[in-house]
Coordinates of C-alpha atoms in Angstrom, one line a residue:
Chain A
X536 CA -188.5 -44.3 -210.1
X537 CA -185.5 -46.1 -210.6
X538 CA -182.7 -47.1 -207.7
X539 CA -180.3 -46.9 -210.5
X540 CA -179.6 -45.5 -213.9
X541 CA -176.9 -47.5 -216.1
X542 CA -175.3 -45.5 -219.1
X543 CA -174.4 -48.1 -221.5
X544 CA -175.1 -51.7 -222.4
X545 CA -172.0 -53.6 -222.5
X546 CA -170.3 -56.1 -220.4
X547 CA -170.0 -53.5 -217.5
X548 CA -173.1 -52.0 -217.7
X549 CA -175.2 -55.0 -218.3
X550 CA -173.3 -57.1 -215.3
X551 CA -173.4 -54.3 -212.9
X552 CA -177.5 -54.0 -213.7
X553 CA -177.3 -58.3 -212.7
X554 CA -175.5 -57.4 -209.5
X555 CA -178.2 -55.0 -208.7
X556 CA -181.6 -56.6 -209.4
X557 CA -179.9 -59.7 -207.8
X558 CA -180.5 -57.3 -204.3
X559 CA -183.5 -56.1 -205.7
X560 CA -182.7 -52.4 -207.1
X561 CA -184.6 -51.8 -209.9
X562 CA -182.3 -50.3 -212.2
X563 CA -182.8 -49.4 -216.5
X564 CA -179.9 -49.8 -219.0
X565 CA -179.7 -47.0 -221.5
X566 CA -177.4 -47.3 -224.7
X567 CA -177.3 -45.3 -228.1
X568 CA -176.7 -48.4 -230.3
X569 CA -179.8 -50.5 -231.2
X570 CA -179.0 -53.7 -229.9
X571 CA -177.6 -54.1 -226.3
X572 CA -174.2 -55.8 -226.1
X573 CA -171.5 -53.4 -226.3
X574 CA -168.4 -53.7 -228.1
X575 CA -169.1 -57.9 -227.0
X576 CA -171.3 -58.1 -229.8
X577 CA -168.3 -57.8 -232.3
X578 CA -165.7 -59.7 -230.5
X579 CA -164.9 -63.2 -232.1
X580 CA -161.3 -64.6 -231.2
X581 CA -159.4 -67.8 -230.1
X582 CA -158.2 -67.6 -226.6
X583 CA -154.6 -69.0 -225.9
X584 CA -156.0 -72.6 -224.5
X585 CA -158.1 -73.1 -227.9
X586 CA -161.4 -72.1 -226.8
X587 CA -163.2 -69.3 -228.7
X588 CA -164.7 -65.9 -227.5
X589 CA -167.7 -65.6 -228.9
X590 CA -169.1 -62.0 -228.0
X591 CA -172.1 -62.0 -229.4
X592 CA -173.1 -65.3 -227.3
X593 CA -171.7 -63.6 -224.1
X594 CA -173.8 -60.2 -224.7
X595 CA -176.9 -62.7 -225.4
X596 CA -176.0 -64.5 -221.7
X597 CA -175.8 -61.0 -220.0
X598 CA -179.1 -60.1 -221.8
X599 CA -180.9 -62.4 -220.9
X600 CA -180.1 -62.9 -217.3
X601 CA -180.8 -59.3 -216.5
X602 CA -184.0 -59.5 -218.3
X603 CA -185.1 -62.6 -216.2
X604 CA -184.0 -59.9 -212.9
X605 CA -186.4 -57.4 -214.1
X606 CA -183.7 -55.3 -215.8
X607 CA -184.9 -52.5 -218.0
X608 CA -183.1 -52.3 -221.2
X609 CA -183.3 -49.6 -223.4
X610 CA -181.7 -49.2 -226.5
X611 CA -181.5 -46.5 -229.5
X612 CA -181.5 -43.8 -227.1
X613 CA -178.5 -41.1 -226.4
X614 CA -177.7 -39.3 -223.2
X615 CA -176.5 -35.7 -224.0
X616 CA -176.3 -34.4 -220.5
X617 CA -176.1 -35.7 -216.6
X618 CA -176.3 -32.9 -214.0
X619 CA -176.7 -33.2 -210.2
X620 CA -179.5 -32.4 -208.4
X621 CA -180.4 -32.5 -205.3
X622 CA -179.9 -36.1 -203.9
X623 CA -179.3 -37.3 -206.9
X624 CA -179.0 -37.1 -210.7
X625 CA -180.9 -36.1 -213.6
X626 CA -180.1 -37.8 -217.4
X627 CA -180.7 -36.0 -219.9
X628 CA -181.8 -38.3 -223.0
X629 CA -183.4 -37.6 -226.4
X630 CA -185.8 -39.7 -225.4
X631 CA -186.5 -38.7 -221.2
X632 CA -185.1 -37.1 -219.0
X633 CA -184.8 -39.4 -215.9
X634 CA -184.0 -38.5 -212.3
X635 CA -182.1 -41.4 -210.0
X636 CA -180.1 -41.5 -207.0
X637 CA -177.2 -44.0 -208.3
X638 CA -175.9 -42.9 -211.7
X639 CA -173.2 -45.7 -213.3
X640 CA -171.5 -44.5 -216.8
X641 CA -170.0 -47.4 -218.2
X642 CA -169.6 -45.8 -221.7
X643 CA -166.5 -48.1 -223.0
X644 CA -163.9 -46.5 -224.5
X645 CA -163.9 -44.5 -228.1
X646 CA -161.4 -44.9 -231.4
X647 CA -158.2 -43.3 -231.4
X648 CA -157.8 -41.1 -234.7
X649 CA -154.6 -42.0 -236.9
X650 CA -154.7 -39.5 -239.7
X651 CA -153.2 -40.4 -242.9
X652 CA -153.4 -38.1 -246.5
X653 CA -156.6 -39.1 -248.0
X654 CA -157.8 -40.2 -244.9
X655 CA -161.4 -38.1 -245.8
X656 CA -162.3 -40.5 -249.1
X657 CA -165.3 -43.1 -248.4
X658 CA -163.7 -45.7 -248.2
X659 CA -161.5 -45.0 -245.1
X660 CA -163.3 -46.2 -242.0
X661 CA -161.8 -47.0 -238.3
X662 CA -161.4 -50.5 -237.5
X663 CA -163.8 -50.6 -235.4
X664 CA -166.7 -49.5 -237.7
X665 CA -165.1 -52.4 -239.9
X666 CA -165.5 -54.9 -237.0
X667 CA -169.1 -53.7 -236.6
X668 CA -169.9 -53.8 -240.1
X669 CA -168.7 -57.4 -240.3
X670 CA -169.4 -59.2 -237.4
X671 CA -172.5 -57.2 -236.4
X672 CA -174.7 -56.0 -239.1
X673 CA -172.7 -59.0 -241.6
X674 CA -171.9 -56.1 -244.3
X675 CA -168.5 -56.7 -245.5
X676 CA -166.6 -53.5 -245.8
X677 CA -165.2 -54.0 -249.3
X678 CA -163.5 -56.7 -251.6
X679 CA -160.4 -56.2 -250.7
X680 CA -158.7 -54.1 -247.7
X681 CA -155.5 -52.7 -245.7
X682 CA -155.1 -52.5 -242.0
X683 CA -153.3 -48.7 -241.2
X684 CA -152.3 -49.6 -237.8
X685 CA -150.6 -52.3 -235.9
X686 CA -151.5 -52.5 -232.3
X687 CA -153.4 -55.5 -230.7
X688 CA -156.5 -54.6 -231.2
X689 CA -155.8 -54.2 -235.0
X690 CA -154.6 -57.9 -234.7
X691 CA -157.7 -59.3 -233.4
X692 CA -159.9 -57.5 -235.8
X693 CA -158.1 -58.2 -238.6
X694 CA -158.5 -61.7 -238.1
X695 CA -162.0 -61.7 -237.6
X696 CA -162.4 -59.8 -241.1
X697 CA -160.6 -62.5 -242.5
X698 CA -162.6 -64.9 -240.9
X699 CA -165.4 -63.4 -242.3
X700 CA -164.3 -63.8 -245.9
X701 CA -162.4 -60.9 -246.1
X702 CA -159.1 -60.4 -248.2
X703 CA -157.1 -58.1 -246.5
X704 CA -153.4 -57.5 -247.9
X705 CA -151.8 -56.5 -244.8
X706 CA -151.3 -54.6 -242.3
X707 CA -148.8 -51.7 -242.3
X708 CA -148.1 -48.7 -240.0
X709 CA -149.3 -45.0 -239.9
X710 CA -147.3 -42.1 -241.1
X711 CA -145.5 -40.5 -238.5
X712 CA -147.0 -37.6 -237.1
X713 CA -147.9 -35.2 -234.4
X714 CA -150.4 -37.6 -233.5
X715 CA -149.8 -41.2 -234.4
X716 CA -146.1 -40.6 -233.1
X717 CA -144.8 -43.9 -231.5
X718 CA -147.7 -45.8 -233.6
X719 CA -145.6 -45.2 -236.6
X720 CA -142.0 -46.0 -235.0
X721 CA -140.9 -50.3 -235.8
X722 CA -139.3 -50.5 -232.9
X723 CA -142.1 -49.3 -230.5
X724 CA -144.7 -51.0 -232.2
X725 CA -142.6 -54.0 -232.0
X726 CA -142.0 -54.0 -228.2
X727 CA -146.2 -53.8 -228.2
X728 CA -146.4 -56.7 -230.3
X729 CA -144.3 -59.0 -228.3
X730 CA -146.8 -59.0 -225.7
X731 CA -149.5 -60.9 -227.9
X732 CA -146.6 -63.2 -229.2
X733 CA -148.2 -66.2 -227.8
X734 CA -151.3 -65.5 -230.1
X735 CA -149.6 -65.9 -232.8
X736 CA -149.2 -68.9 -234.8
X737 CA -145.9 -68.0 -236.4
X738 CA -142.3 -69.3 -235.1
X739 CA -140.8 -66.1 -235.9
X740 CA -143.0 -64.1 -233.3
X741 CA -143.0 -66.6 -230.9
X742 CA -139.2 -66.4 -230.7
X743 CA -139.4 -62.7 -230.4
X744 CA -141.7 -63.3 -227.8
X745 CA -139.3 -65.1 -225.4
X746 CA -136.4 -63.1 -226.5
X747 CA -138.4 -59.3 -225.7
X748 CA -136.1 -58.8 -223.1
X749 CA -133.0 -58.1 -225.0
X750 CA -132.7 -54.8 -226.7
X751 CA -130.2 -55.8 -229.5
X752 CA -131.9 -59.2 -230.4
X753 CA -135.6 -56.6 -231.4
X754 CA -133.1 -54.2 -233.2
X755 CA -131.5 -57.3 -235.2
X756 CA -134.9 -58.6 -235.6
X757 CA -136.3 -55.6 -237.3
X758 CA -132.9 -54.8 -239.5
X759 CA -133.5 -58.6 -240.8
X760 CA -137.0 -57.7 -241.1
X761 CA -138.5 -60.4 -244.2
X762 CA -139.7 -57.6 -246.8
X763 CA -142.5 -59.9 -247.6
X764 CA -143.4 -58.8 -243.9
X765 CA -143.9 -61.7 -241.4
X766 CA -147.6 -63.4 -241.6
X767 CA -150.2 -63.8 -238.7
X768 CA -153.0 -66.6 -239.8
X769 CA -151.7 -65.6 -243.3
X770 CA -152.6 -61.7 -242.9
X771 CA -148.8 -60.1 -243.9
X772 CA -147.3 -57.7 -241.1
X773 CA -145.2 -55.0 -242.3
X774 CA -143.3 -53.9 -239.7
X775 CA -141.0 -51.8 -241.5
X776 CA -143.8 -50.6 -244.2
X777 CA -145.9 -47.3 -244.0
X778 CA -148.7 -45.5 -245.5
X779 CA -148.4 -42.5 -247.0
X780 CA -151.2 -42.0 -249.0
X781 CA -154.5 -42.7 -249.7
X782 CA -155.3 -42.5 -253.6
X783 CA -158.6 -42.4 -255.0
X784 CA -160.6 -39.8 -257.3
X785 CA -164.1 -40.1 -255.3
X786 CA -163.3 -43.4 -253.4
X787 CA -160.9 -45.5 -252.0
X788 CA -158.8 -46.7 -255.3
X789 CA -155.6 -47.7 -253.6
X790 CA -152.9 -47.1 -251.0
X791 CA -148.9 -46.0 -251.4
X792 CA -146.8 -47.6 -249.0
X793 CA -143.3 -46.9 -248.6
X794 CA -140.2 -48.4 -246.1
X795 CA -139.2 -47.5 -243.3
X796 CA -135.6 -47.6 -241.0
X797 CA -136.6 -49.5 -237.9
X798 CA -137.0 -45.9 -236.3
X799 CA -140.0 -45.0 -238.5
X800 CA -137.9 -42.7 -241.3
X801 CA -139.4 -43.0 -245.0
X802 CA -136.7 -44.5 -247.5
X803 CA -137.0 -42.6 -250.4
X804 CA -137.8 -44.1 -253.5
X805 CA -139.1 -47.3 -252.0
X806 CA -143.1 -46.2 -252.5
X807 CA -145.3 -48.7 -254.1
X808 CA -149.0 -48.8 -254.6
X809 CA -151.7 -51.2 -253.7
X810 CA -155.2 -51.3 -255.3
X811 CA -157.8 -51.6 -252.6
X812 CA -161.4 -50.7 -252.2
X813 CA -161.0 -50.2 -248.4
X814 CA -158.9 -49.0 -245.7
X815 CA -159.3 -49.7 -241.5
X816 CA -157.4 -47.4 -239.5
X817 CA -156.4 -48.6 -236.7
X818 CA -155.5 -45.8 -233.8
X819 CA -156.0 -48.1 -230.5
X820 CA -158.3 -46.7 -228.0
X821 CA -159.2 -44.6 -225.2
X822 CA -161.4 -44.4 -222.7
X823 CA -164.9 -42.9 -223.5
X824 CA -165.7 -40.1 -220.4
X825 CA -167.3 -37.2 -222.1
X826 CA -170.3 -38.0 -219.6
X827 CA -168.1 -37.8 -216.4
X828 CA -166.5 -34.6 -217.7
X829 CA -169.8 -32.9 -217.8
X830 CA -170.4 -34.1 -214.3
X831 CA -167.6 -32.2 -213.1
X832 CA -165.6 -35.1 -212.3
X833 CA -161.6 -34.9 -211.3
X834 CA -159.7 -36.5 -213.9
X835 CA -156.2 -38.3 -214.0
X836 CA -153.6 -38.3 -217.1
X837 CA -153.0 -42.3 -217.3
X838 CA -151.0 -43.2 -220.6
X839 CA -151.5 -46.8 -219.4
X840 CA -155.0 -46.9 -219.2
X841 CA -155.6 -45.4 -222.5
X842 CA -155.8 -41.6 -221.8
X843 CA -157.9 -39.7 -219.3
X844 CA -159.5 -41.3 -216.9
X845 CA -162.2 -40.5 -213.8
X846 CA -161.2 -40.5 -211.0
X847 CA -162.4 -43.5 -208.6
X848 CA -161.9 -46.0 -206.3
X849 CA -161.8 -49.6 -206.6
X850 CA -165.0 -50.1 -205.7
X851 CA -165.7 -47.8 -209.3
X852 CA -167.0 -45.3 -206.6
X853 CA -165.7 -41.5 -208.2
X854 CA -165.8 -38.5 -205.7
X855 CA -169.0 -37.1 -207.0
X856 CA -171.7 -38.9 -204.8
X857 CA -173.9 -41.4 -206.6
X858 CA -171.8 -41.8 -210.1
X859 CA -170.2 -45.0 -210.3
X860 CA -167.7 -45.8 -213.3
X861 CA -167.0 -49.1 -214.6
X862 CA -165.6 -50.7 -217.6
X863 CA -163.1 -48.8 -220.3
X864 CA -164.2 -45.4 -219.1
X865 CA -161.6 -46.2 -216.3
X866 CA -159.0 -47.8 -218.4
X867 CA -159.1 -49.9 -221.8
X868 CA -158.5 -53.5 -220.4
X869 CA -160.3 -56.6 -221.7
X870 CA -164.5 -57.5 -222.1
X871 CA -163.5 -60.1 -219.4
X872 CA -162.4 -57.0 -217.1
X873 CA -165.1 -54.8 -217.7
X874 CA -167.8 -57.5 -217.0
X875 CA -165.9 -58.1 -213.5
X876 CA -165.9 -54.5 -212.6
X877 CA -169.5 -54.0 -213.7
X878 CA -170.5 -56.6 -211.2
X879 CA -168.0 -54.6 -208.5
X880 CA -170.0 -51.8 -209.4
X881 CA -173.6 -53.2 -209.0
X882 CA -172.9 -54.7 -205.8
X883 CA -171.3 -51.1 -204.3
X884 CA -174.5 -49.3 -205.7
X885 CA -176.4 -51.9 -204.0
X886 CA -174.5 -51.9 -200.9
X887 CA -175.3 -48.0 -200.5
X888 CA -179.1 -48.0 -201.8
X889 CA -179.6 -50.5 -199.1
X890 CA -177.7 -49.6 -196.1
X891 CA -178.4 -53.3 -194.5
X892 CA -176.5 -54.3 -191.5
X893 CA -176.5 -57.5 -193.5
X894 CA -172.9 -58.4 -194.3
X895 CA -173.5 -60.6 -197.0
X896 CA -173.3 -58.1 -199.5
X897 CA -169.8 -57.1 -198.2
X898 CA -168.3 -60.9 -198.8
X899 CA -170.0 -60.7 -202.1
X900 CA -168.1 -57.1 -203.1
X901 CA -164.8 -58.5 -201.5
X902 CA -165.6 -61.6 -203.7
X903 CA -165.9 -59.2 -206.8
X904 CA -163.2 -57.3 -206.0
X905 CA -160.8 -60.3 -205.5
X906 CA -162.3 -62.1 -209.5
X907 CA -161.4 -58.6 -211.1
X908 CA -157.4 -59.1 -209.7
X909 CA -157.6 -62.6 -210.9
X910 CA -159.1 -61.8 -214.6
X911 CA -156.9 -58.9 -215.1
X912 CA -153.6 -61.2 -214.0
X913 CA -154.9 -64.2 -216.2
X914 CA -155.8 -61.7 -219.2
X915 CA -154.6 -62.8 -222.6
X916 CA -154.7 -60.0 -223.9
X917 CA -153.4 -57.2 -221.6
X918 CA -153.8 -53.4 -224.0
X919 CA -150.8 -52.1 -222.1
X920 CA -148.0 -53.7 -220.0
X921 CA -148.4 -51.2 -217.2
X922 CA -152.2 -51.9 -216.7
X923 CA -151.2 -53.1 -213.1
X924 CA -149.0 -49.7 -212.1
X925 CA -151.6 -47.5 -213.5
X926 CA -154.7 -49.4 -211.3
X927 CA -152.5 -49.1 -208.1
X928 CA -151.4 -45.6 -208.9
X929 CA -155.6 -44.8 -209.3
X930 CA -156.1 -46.1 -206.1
X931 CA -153.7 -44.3 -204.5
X932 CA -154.6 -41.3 -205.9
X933 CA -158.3 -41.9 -204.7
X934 CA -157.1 -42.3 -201.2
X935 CA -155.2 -39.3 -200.8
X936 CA -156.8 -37.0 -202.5
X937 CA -160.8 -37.8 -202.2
X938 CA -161.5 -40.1 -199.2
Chain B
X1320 CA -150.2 -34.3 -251.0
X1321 CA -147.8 -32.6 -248.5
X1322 CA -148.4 -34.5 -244.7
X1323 CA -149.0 -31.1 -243.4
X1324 CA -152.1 -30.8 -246.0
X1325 CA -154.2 -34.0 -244.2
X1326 CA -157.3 -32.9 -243.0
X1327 CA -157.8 -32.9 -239.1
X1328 CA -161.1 -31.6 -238.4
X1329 CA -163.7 -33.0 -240.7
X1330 CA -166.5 -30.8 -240.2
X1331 CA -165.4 -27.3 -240.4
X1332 CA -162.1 -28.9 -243.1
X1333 CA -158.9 -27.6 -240.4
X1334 CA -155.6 -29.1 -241.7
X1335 CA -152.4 -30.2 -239.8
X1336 CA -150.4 -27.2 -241.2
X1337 CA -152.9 -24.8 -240.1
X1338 CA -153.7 -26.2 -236.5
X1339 CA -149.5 -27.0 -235.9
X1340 CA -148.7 -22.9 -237.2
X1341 CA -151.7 -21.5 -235.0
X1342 CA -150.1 -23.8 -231.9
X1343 CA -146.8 -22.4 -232.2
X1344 CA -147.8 -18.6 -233.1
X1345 CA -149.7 -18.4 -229.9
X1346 CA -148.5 -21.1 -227.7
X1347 CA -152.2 -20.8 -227.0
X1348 CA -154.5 -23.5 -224.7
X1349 CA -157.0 -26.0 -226.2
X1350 CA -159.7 -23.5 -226.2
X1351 CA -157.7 -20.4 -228.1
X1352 CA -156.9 -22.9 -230.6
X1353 CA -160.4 -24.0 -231.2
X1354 CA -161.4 -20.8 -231.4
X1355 CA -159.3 -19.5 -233.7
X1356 CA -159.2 -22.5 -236.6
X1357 CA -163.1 -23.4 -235.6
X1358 CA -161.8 -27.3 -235.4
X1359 CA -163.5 -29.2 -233.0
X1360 CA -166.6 -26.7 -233.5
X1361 CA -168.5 -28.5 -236.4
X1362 CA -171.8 -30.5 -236.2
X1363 CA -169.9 -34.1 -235.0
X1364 CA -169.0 -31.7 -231.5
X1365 CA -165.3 -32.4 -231.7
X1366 CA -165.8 -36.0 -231.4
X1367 CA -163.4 -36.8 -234.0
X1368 CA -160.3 -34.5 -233.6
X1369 CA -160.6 -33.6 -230.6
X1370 CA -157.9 -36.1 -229.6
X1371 CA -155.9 -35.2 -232.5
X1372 CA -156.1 -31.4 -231.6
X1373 CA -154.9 -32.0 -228.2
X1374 CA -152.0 -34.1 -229.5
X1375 CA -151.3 -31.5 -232.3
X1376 CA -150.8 -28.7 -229.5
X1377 CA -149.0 -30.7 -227.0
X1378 CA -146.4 -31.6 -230.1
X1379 CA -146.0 -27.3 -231.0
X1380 CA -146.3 -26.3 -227.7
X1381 CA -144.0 -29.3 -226.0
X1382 CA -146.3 -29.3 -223.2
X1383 CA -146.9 -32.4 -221.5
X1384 CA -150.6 -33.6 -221.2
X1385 CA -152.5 -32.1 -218.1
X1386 CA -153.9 -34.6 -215.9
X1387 CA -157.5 -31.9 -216.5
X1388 CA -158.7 -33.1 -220.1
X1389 CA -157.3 -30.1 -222.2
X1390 CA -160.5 -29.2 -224.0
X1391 CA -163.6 -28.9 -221.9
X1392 CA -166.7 -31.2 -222.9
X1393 CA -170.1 -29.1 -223.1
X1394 CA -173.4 -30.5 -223.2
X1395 CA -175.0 -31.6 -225.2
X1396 CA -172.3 -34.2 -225.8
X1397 CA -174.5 -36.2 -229.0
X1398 CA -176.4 -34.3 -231.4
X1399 CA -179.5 -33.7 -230.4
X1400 CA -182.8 -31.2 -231.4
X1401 CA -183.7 -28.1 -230.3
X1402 CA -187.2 -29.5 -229.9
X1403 CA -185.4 -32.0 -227.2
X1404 CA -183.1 -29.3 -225.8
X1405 CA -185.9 -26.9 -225.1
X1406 CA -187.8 -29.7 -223.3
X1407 CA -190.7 -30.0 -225.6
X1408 CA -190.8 -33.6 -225.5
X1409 CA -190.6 -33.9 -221.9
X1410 CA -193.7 -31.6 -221.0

């Protein structure tokens, strides 16, 4: 019998399984995908000082450290159900069914759809199946490609496909509708953008950058927008450029793009086509709870975190005894954040399997606790400017409501 | 191709037009509106559209998001066999 069960092997899930088996718990690992590594194992990107973030490298540290603990990993296997019972809780796998006191669900988070006519051809994929064909199974998607979608996650993927050899021809935004909505307006998209200015190696954004602040100085900017778009390591932005369609007879053929004012209106007239044999949509992302929600756990609406989230504590406690959340199920922040709160997460499970008097586990959580606020101020690469607000409002929310 | 023609729900082939109309009809919840275009109810489980369905009726409906996710999550939540389900493998 296990002290622990772990849903997912990513940076939470496979730090939080360290923490543990560093007090001795034996716990197993359980993800779907057939190598263990999370969304790390497609992450390649240059951090603001220089240095590089190699994912696959980090999953392989994470890996390997938890293996040497005693860790059991197992991979290729789905969870389709969690119930509780009794003490505890029962997984429901395709594999086993397991029973274990401490349940953790650190399922990451899940694509955003961004639907565009034509959207159904092979050819179309998310973003994130292209970053996982590239960088993880070293397929490229196609010969040449368009980005739908201009967020920062779209930015840092589209870089690696180029890195990869890829040609892509740009990156433009989604049609406006019902459910891309402020994805396809310039203006928002823009104010998005500026916050991962400092990534980007071009004057133009930079300047926009320090200048964010000033309402006229992003309207000028996108009502002087270059129609060439403005280029990130080379990779065209169009700002002010949508799709509209997807063309092909039984694949991807090509893509008609069209301008738009700076508040996301089509300018008649202006369509042009593109030949590709690919297309990445880019939607952003939110966090990935289905498990939780079968559990019968509360939920809170948190547009800054990426959607709906569990309810829990900072200590990744929820108010369902014995499941613990940690990672992007509780917000989509950073690999760098997840890892931290996986580690908060171990220790708390450990903390409560072991009930010691022994208060050295306690200065190791408040240790934990205190690298996550550091990580999440230093992050390069923050998803959504309120990240802060949201965590504090969570917390509040917690203590009123559940403690 | 009209916008309102894209295709939401991949499985059982719902389009915009039909889930927006059947939103403002009924000003129904998550669930009427599942049940009454089938989208969400094909073979992926919803695992697609399911945030664009919720999106869809909050736009017709002018509803803001409930903190409650709007359409309930049943189990199984991946596709699994009945052989599975009905604990074959397990005894």
């Amino acid at each position: 019998m296990y002290d622990a069960v772990i849903i997912g092997a990513g940076p939470a899930g496979l730090s939080a399984a360290i923490a543990c088996a560093k007090w001795n718990l034996q716990v197993v690992v359980i993800d779907e995908f057939m190598k263990p590594g999370g969304r790390l194992l497609g992450q390649l990107h240059q951090e603001p000082d220089g240095t590089w973030w190699n994912g696959i490298k980090e999953a392989n540290i994470l890996v390997e450290q938890a293996r040497a603990l005693g860790v059991d990993i197992w991979c290729g296997v789905s969870v389709h159900h969690i119930e509780e019972v009794g003490q505890g809780w029962r997984v429901h796998t395709n594999k086993e069914r397991i029973d274990t006191p401490k349940l953790l669900l650190a399922t990451g988070a899940a694509e955003t759809p961004a639907p565009v006519p034509g959207w159904t051809l092979p050819g179309v994929m998310s973003i994130g199946a292209a970053q996982v064909m590239t960088n993880v199974h070293r397929v490229r998607p196609g010969k040449k490609g368009i980005v739908i979608g201009i967020n920062v996650l779209s930015a840092a993927i589209t870089r690696e496909l180029q890195l990869a050899g890829g040609d892509v021809v740009g990156m433009v935004l989604p049609p406006v509708n019902p459910i891309t909505k402020d994805a396809g307006n310039p203006r928002k998209v823009m104010q998005s953008l500026l916050r991962i200015s400092h990534l980007a190696p071009s004057a133009f954004l930079r300047m926009g950058g320090k200048l964010s602040r000033a309402n006229w100085m992003q309207k000028l900017a996108l009502t002087f927008y270059p129609k060439s778009g403005v280029k990130m390591w080379g990779i065209p932005i169009h700002l002010r450029k949508a799709a509209v369609q997807i063309n092909g007879e039984k694949e991807v053929e090509s893509v008609t793009i069209c301008s738009v004012t700076p508040d996301g209106k089509r300018i008649e007239g202006s369509e042009q086509t593109m030949d590709v044999d690919f297309v990445c949509i880019a939607g952003g992302l939110y966090p990935l709870a289905e498990l939780a929600a079968v559990a019968g756990c509360p939920f809170h609406y948190f547009p800054e975190l990426g959607g709906h989230v569990p309810v829990h504590n900072e200590r990744m406690k929820t108010p369902l005894e014995g499941l613990y959340v940690a990672g992007n199920i509780t917000g989509i922040e950073s690999a760098k954040v997840a890892r931290a709160q996986g580690f908060v997460a171990g220790l708390s499970i450990a903390k409560e399997t072991i009930q010691s008097a022994d208060s050295a586990i306690d200065k190791h959580l408040e240790n934990a606790l205190d690298e996550v606020r550091k990580i999440r101020s230093n992050a390069a690469i923050q998803f959504h400017q309120d990240i802060h607000a949201g965590r504090n409002k969570m917390e509040s929310i917690y203590k009123e409501q559940f403690s | 191709m009209k916008d309102s023609a894209i295709v939401i729900c991949r499985c059982e082939e719902v389009t915009l037009e039909e889930l927006t109309n059947t939103a403002k009809e009924y000003k129904c919840s998550a669930r009427e509106l599942k049940l009454r275009t089938r989208a969400g109810m094909g073979y992926c489980g919803g695992r697609t559209c399911r945030f664009a369905i919720d999106a869809i009726l909050m736009e017709a409906t002018g509803n803001q998001t409930p903190d409650q996710i709007p359409l309930k999550y049943q189990p199984p939540v991946r596709p699994v066999s009945f052989q599975t389900l009905g604990g074959g493998c397990h005894e």
